[in-house]
Coordinates of C-alpha atoms in Angstrom, one line a residue:
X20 CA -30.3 35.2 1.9
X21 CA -31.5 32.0 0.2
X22 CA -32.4 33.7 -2.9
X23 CA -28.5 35.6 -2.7
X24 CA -26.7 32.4 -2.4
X25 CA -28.4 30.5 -5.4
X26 CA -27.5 33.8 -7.6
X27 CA -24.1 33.5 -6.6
X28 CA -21.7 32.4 -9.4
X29 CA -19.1 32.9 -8.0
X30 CA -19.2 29.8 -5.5
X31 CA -20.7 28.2 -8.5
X32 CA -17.2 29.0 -10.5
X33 CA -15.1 27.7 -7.4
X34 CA -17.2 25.1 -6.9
X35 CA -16.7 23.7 -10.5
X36 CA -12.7 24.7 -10.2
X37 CA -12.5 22.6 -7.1
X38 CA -14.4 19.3 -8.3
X39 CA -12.1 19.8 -11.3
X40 CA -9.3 19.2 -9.5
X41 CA -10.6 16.4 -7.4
X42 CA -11.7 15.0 -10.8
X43 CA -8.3 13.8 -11.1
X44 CA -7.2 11.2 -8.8
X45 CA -4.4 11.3 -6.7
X46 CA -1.7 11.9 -8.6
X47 CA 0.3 14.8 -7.0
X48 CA 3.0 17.4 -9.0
X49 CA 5.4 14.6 -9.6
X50 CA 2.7 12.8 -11.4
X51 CA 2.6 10.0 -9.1
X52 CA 0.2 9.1 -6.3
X53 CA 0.3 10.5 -3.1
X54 CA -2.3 10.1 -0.8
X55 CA -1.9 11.8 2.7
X56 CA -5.0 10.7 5.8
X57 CA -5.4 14.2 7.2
X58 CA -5.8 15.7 4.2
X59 CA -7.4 12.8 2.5
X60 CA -10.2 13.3 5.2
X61 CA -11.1 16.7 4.7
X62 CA -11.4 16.2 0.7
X63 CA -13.7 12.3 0.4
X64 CA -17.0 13.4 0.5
X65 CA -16.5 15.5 -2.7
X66 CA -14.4 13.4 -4.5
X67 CA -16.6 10.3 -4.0
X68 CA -19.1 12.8 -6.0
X69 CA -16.4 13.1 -8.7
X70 CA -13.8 10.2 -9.1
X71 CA -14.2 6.7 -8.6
X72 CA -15.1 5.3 -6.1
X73 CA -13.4 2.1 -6.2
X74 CA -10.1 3.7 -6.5
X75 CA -11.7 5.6 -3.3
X76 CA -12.2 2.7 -1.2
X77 CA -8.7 1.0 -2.5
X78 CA -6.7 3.9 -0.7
X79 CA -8.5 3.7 2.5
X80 CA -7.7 -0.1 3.1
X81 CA -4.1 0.8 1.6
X82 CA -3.7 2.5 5.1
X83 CA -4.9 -0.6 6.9
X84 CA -2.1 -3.0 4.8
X85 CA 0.6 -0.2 5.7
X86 CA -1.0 -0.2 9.3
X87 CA 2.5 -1.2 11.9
X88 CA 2.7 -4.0 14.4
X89 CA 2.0 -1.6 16.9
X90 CA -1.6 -0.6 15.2
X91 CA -0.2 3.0 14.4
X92 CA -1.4 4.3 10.9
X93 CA 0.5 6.3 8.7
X94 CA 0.4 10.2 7.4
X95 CA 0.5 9.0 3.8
X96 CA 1.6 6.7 1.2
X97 CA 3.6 6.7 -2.2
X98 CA 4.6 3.6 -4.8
X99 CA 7.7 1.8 -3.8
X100 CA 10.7 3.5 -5.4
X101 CA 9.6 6.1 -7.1
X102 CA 10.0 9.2 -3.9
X103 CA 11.7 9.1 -0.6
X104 CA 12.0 12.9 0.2
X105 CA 15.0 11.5 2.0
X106 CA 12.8 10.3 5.0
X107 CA 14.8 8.5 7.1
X108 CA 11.8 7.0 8.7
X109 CA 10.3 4.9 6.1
X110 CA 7.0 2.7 6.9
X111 CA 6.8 -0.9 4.7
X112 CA 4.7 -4.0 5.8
X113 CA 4.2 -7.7 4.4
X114 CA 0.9 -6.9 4.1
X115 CA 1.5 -4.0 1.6
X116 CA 4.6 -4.9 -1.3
X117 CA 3.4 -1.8 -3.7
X118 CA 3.8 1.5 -1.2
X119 CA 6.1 2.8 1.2
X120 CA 4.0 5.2 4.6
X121 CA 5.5 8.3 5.6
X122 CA 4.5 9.7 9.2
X123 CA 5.3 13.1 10.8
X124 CA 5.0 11.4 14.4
X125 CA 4.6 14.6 16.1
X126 CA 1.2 15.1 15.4
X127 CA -1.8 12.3 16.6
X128 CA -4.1 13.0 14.3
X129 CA -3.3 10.1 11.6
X130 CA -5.7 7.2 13.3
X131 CA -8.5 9.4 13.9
X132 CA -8.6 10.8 10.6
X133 CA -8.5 7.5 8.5
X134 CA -11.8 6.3 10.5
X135 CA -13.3 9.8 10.1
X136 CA -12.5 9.5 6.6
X137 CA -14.4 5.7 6.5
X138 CA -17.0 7.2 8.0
X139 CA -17.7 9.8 5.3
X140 CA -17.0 7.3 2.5
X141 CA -19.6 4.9 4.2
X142 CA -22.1 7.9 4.9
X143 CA -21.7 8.7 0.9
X144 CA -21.5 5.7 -0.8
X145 CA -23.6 3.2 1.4
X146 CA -20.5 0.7 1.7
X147 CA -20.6 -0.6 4.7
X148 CA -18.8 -4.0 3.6
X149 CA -15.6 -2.1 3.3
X150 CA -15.6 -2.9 7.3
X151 CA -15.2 -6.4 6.8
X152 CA -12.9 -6.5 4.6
X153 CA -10.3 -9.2 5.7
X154 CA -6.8 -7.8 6.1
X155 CA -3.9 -10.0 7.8
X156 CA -6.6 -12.0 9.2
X157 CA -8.8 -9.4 10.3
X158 CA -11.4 -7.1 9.2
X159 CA -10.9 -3.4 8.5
X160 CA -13.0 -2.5 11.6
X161 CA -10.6 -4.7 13.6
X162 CA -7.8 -2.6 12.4
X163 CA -9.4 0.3 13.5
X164 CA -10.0 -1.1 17.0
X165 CA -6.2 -1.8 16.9
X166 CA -5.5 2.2 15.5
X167 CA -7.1 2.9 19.0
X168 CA -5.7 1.0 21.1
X169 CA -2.2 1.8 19.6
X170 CA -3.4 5.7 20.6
X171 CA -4.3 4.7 24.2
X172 CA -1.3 3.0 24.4
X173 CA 1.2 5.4 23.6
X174 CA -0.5 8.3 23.0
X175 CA -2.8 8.8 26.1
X176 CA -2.6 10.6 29.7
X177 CA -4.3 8.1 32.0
X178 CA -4.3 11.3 35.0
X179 CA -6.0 13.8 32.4
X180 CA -7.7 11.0 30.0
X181 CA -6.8 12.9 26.9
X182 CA -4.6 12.3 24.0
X183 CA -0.9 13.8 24.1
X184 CA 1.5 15.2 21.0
X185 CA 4.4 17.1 20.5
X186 CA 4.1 20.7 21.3
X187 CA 3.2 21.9 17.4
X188 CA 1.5 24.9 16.4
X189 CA -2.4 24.7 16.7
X190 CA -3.0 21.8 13.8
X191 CA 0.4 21.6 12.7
X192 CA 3.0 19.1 12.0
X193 CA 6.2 20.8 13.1
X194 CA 7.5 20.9 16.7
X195 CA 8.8 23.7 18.1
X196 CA 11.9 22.6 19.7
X197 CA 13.9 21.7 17.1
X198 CA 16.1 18.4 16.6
X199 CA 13.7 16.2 14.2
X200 CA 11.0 19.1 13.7
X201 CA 8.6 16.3 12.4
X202 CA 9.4 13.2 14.6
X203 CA 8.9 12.7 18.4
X204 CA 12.5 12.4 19.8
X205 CA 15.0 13.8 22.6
X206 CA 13.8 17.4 22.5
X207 CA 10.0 16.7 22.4
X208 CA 7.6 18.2 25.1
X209 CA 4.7 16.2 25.5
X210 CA 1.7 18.1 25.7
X211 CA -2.3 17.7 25.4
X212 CA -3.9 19.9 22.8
X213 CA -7.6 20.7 21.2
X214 CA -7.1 19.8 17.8
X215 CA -5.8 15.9 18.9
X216 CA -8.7 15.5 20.7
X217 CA -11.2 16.9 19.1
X218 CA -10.4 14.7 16.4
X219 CA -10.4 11.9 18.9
X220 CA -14.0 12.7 19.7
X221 CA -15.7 12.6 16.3
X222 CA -13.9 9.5 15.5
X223 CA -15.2 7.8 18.4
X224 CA -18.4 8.7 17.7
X225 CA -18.0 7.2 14.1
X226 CA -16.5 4.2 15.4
X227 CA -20.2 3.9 17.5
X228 CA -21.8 3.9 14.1
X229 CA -20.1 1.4 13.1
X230 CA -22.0 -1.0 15.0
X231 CA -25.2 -2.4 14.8
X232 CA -26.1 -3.1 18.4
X233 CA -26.5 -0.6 21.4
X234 CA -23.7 -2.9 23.9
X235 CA -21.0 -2.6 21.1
X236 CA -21.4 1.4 20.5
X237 CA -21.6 1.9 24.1
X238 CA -17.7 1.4 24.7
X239 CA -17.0 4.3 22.4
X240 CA -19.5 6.3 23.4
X241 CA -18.4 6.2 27.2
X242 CA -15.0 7.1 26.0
X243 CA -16.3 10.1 24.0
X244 CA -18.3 11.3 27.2
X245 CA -15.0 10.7 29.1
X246 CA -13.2 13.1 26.2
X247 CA -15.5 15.6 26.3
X248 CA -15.9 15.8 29.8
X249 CA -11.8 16.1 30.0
X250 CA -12.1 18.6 27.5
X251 CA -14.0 20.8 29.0
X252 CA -12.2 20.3 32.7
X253 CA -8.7 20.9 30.9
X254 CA -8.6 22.6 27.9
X255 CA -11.3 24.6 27.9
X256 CA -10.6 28.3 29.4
X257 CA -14.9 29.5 29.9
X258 CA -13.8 32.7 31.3
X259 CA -11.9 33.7 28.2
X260 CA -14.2 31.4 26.0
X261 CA -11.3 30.0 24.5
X262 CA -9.1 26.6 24.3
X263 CA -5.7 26.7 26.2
X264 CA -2.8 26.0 23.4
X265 CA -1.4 23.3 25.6
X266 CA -1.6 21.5 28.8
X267 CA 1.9 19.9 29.6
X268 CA 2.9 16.9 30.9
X269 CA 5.6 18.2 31.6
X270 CA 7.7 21.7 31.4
X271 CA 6.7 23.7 28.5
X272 CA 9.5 24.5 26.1
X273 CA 8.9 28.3 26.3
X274 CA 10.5 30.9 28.5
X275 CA 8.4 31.8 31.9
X276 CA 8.4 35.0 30.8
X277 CA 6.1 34.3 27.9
X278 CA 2.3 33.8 28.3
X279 CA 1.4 31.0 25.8
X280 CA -2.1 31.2 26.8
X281 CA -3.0 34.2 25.2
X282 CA -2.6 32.5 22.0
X283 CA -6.0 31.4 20.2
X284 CA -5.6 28.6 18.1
X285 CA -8.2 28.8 15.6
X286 CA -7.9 25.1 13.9
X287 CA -8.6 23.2 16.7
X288 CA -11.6 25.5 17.9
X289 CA -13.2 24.6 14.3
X290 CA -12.7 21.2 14.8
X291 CA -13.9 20.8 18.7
X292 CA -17.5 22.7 16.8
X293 CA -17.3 19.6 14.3
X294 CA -17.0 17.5 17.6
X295 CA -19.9 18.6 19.4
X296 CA -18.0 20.3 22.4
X297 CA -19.2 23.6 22.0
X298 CA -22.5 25.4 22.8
X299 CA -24.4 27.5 20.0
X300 CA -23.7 30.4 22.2
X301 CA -20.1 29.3 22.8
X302 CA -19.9 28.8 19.1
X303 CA -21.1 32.6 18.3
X304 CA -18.4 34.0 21.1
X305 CA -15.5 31.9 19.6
X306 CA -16.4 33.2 16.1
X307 CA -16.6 36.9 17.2
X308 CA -12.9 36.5 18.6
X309 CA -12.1 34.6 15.1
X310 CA -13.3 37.5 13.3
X311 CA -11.5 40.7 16.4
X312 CA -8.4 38.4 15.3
X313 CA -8.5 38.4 11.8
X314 CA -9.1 42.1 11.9
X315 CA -5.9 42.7 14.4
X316 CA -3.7 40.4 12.8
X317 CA -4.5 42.0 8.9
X318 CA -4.9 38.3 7.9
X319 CA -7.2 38.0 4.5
X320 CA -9.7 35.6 6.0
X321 CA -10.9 33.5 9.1
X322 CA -8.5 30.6 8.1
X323 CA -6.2 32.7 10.2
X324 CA -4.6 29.3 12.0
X325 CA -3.6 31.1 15.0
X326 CA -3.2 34.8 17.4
X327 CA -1.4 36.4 18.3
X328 CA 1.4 34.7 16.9
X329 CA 4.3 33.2 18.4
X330 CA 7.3 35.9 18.4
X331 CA 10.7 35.1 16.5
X332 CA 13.4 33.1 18.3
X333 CA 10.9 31.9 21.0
X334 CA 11.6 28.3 18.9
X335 CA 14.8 26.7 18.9
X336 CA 13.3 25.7 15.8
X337 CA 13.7 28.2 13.6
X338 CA 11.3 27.1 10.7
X339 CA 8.3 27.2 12.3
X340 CA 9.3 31.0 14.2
X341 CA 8.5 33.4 12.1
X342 CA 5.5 35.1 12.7
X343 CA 2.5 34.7 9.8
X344 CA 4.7 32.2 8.5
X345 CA 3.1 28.8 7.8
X346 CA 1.4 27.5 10.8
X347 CA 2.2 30.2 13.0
X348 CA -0.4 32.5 11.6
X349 CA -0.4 31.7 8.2
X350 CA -4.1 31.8 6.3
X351 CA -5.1 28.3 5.5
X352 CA -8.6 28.0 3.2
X353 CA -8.3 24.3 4.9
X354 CA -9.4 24.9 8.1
X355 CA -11.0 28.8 7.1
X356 CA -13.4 26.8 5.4
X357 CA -14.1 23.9 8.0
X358 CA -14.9 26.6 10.2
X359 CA -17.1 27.8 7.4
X360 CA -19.0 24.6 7.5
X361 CA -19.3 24.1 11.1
X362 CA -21.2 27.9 10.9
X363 CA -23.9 26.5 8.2
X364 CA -24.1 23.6 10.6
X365 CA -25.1 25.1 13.6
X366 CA -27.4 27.8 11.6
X367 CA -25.2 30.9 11.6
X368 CA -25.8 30.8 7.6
X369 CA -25.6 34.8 7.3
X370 CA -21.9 34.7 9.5
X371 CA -21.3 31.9 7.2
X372 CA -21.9 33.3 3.9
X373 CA -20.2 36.7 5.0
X374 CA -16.8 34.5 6.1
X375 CA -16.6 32.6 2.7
X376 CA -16.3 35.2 0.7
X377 CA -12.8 36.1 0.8
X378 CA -11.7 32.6 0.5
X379 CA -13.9 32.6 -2.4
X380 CA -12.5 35.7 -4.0
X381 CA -8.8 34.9 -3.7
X382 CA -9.6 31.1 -5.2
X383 CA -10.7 32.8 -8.6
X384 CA -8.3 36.0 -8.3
X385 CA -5.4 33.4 -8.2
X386 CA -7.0 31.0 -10.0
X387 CA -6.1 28.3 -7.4
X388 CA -6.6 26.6 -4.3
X389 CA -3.2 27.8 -2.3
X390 CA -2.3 25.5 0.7
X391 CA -2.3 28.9 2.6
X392 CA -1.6 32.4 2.8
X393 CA 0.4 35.6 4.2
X394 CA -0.8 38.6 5.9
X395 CA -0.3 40.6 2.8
X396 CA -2.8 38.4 0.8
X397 CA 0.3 36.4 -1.3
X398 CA -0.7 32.7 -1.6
X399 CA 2.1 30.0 -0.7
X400 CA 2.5 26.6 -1.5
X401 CA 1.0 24.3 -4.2
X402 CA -2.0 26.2 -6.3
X403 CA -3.6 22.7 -6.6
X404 CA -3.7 21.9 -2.3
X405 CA -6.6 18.8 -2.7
X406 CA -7.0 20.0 1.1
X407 CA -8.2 23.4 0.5
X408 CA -10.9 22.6 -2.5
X409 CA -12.2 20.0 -0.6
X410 CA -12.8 21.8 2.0
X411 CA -13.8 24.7 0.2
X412 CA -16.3 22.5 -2.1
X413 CA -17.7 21.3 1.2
X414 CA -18.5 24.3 2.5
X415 CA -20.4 25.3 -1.0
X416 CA -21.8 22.5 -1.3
X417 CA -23.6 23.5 2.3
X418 CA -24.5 26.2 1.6
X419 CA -26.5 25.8 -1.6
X420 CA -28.6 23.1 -0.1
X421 CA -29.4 25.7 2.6
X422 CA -30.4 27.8 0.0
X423 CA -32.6 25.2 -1.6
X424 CA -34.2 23.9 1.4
X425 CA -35.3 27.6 2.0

């Protein structure tokens, strides 16, 4: 196997397309920077190999200056006056005169991901003083602290100690009810998902890292137990070895007559393997019903975000209804290939190898990296999705230092 994954040019080939791309900054189709947290996250570690890293390290404490008075953190960030997508919701602060933050509010995965993503850049680069760097009068770690507490705040069940959201498809952005489709408001049902706090979990354990002495990790660490232990009690269906879609805190927005726990979000199982919440043997069942999925859905890969899907008009919102459209059962390389990595992880390197493939072959067939895909194989979106080579580059990158090791 070793010996058949060095051979392999063609993750050599998407490999080089993908740092290519991350070569160039941050400059999105407009030609102006764009830098968005969640996927910023998923793309660092390979383009602190290829671009600079000061510029790298300049866009993380960006999101600390946009950081609110409430300690939330933004989705993203543009240059003042040069896009608005008509947002009505624009973020500014004092401590930040050159952008302008965008948030889709519905999702609460914006905090997490920019201390995952300081994590990475510290892990890579050996930077470590980017964490006391003074902001506003306090230090970048201090802003996490206050990204936290902003989350347990406003964002938290104290009854089921997990994180809440909108009700959104798996990992996605988009409510399902309608009215703002991308901001909390009068239609929202709150609900508790795996992907929210899964996230949570890994970045607690990177904020434990952060410190040097055992009494100032152990706070975060006794609030990952508590996460994981939550997980587990509330989210986690063992019979069915498979996460529930949502636990509500209130009514669902769906009809009783529709079973949303049949659906298998595949995202969030990806990332709760990244957060340590799975067993090895849990981790082979889950990828079995990935792969049973793929194969009943038609879907070109395991980036398969979700199954079955959710039927038309079940969504007063009627962008995010239609079935293997988008996030409802649309292909994404994104989180295919973080599942990808999360297999070479935990040793499944043959499952691994085998999975990658198609995401490989499609990257050079359409010679791009598609933000995601149909059922019938057609790519959609940008063909330059900084999410999906990163991801994809990762995943490569794994799996040629298992090769070399052995």
């Amino acid at each position: 196997m070793a010996v058949q994954i060095i051979a392999d040019k063609k993750l050599d080939t998407v490999y080089k397309k993908a740092t290519d791309i991350l070569s160039k900054g941050f400059n999105a189709g407009d030609g102006y920077p764009q830098v968005w947290i969640r996927d910023f996250n998923t793309f660092i570690e390979t383009s602190c190999k290829v671009y600079r890293r000061d510029s790298i390290r300049a866009n993380l404490l960006t999101f600390l200056k946009l950081q609110q008075a409430n300690g939330e953190i933004v989705d993203g960030y543009v240059l003042k006056g040069h896009v608005t997508w008509n947002d009505p919701n624009i973020y500014v602060s004092s401590n930040e005169n050159s952008h302008v933050g965008f948030k889709n509010t519905v999702e609460t995965d914006q905090e997490t991901s920019l201390i995952q993503a300081m994590a990475k850049y510290i892990r890579i680069t050996g930077d470590k003083s980017i964490l006391q760097e003074k902001i506003a009068g306090k230090t970048a770690l201090q802003h996490l602290e206050v990204s936290i507490s902003y989350l347990l705040k406003n964002r938290y069940s104290k009854k089921y100690h997990l994180l809440t959201g909108a009700t959104t498809q798996d990992w996605g952005d988009v409510q399902v009810e309608g009215g703002a489709v991308v901001d909390v408001d009068e239609n929202t049902h709150w609900a508790m998902d795996i992907y929210d706090n899964a996230m949570f979990v890994i970045a607690l354990d990177d904020m434990a890292g952060f410190y040097k002495t055992g009494p100032e990790r152990q706070k975060w660490q006794q609030l990952k137990a508590i996460t994981i232990t939550a997980i587990r009690k509330f989210l986690w269906d063992a019979k069915n070895h498979k996460f529930i879609p949502h636990l509500y805190i209130g009514k669902s927005p769906f009809p009783i007559s529709f079973d949303e726990n049949k659906i298998y979000f595949h995202g969030g199982t990806a990332i709760a393997i990244e957060a340590g919440i799975l067993s090895k043997h849990e981790i082979r069942l889950v990828n079995q019903d990935m792969l049973r999925n793929v194969k009943l859905s038609g879907a070109p890969s395991i980036g398969l975000t979700l199954y079955p899907v959710y039927p038309e008009g079940i969504y007063k919102n009627s962008t995010a209804s239609k079935p293997f459209v988008y996030q409802n059962g649309g292909d994404w390389t994104w989180f295919g290939a973080r599942m990808i990595q999360q297999l070479i992880s935990h040793g499944f390197i043959k499952e691994a190898y085998t999975e990658l493939h198609p995401m490989v072959a499609r990257t050079i067939k359409d010679n791009g990296f598609y933000e995601w895909y149909g059922v019938d194989g057609k790519p959609n979106g940008s063909a330059a999705f900084k999410g999906s080579a990163g991801a994809l580059a990762k995943a490569i990158d794994q799996l040629k230092e298992w090769a070399k090791n052995n």
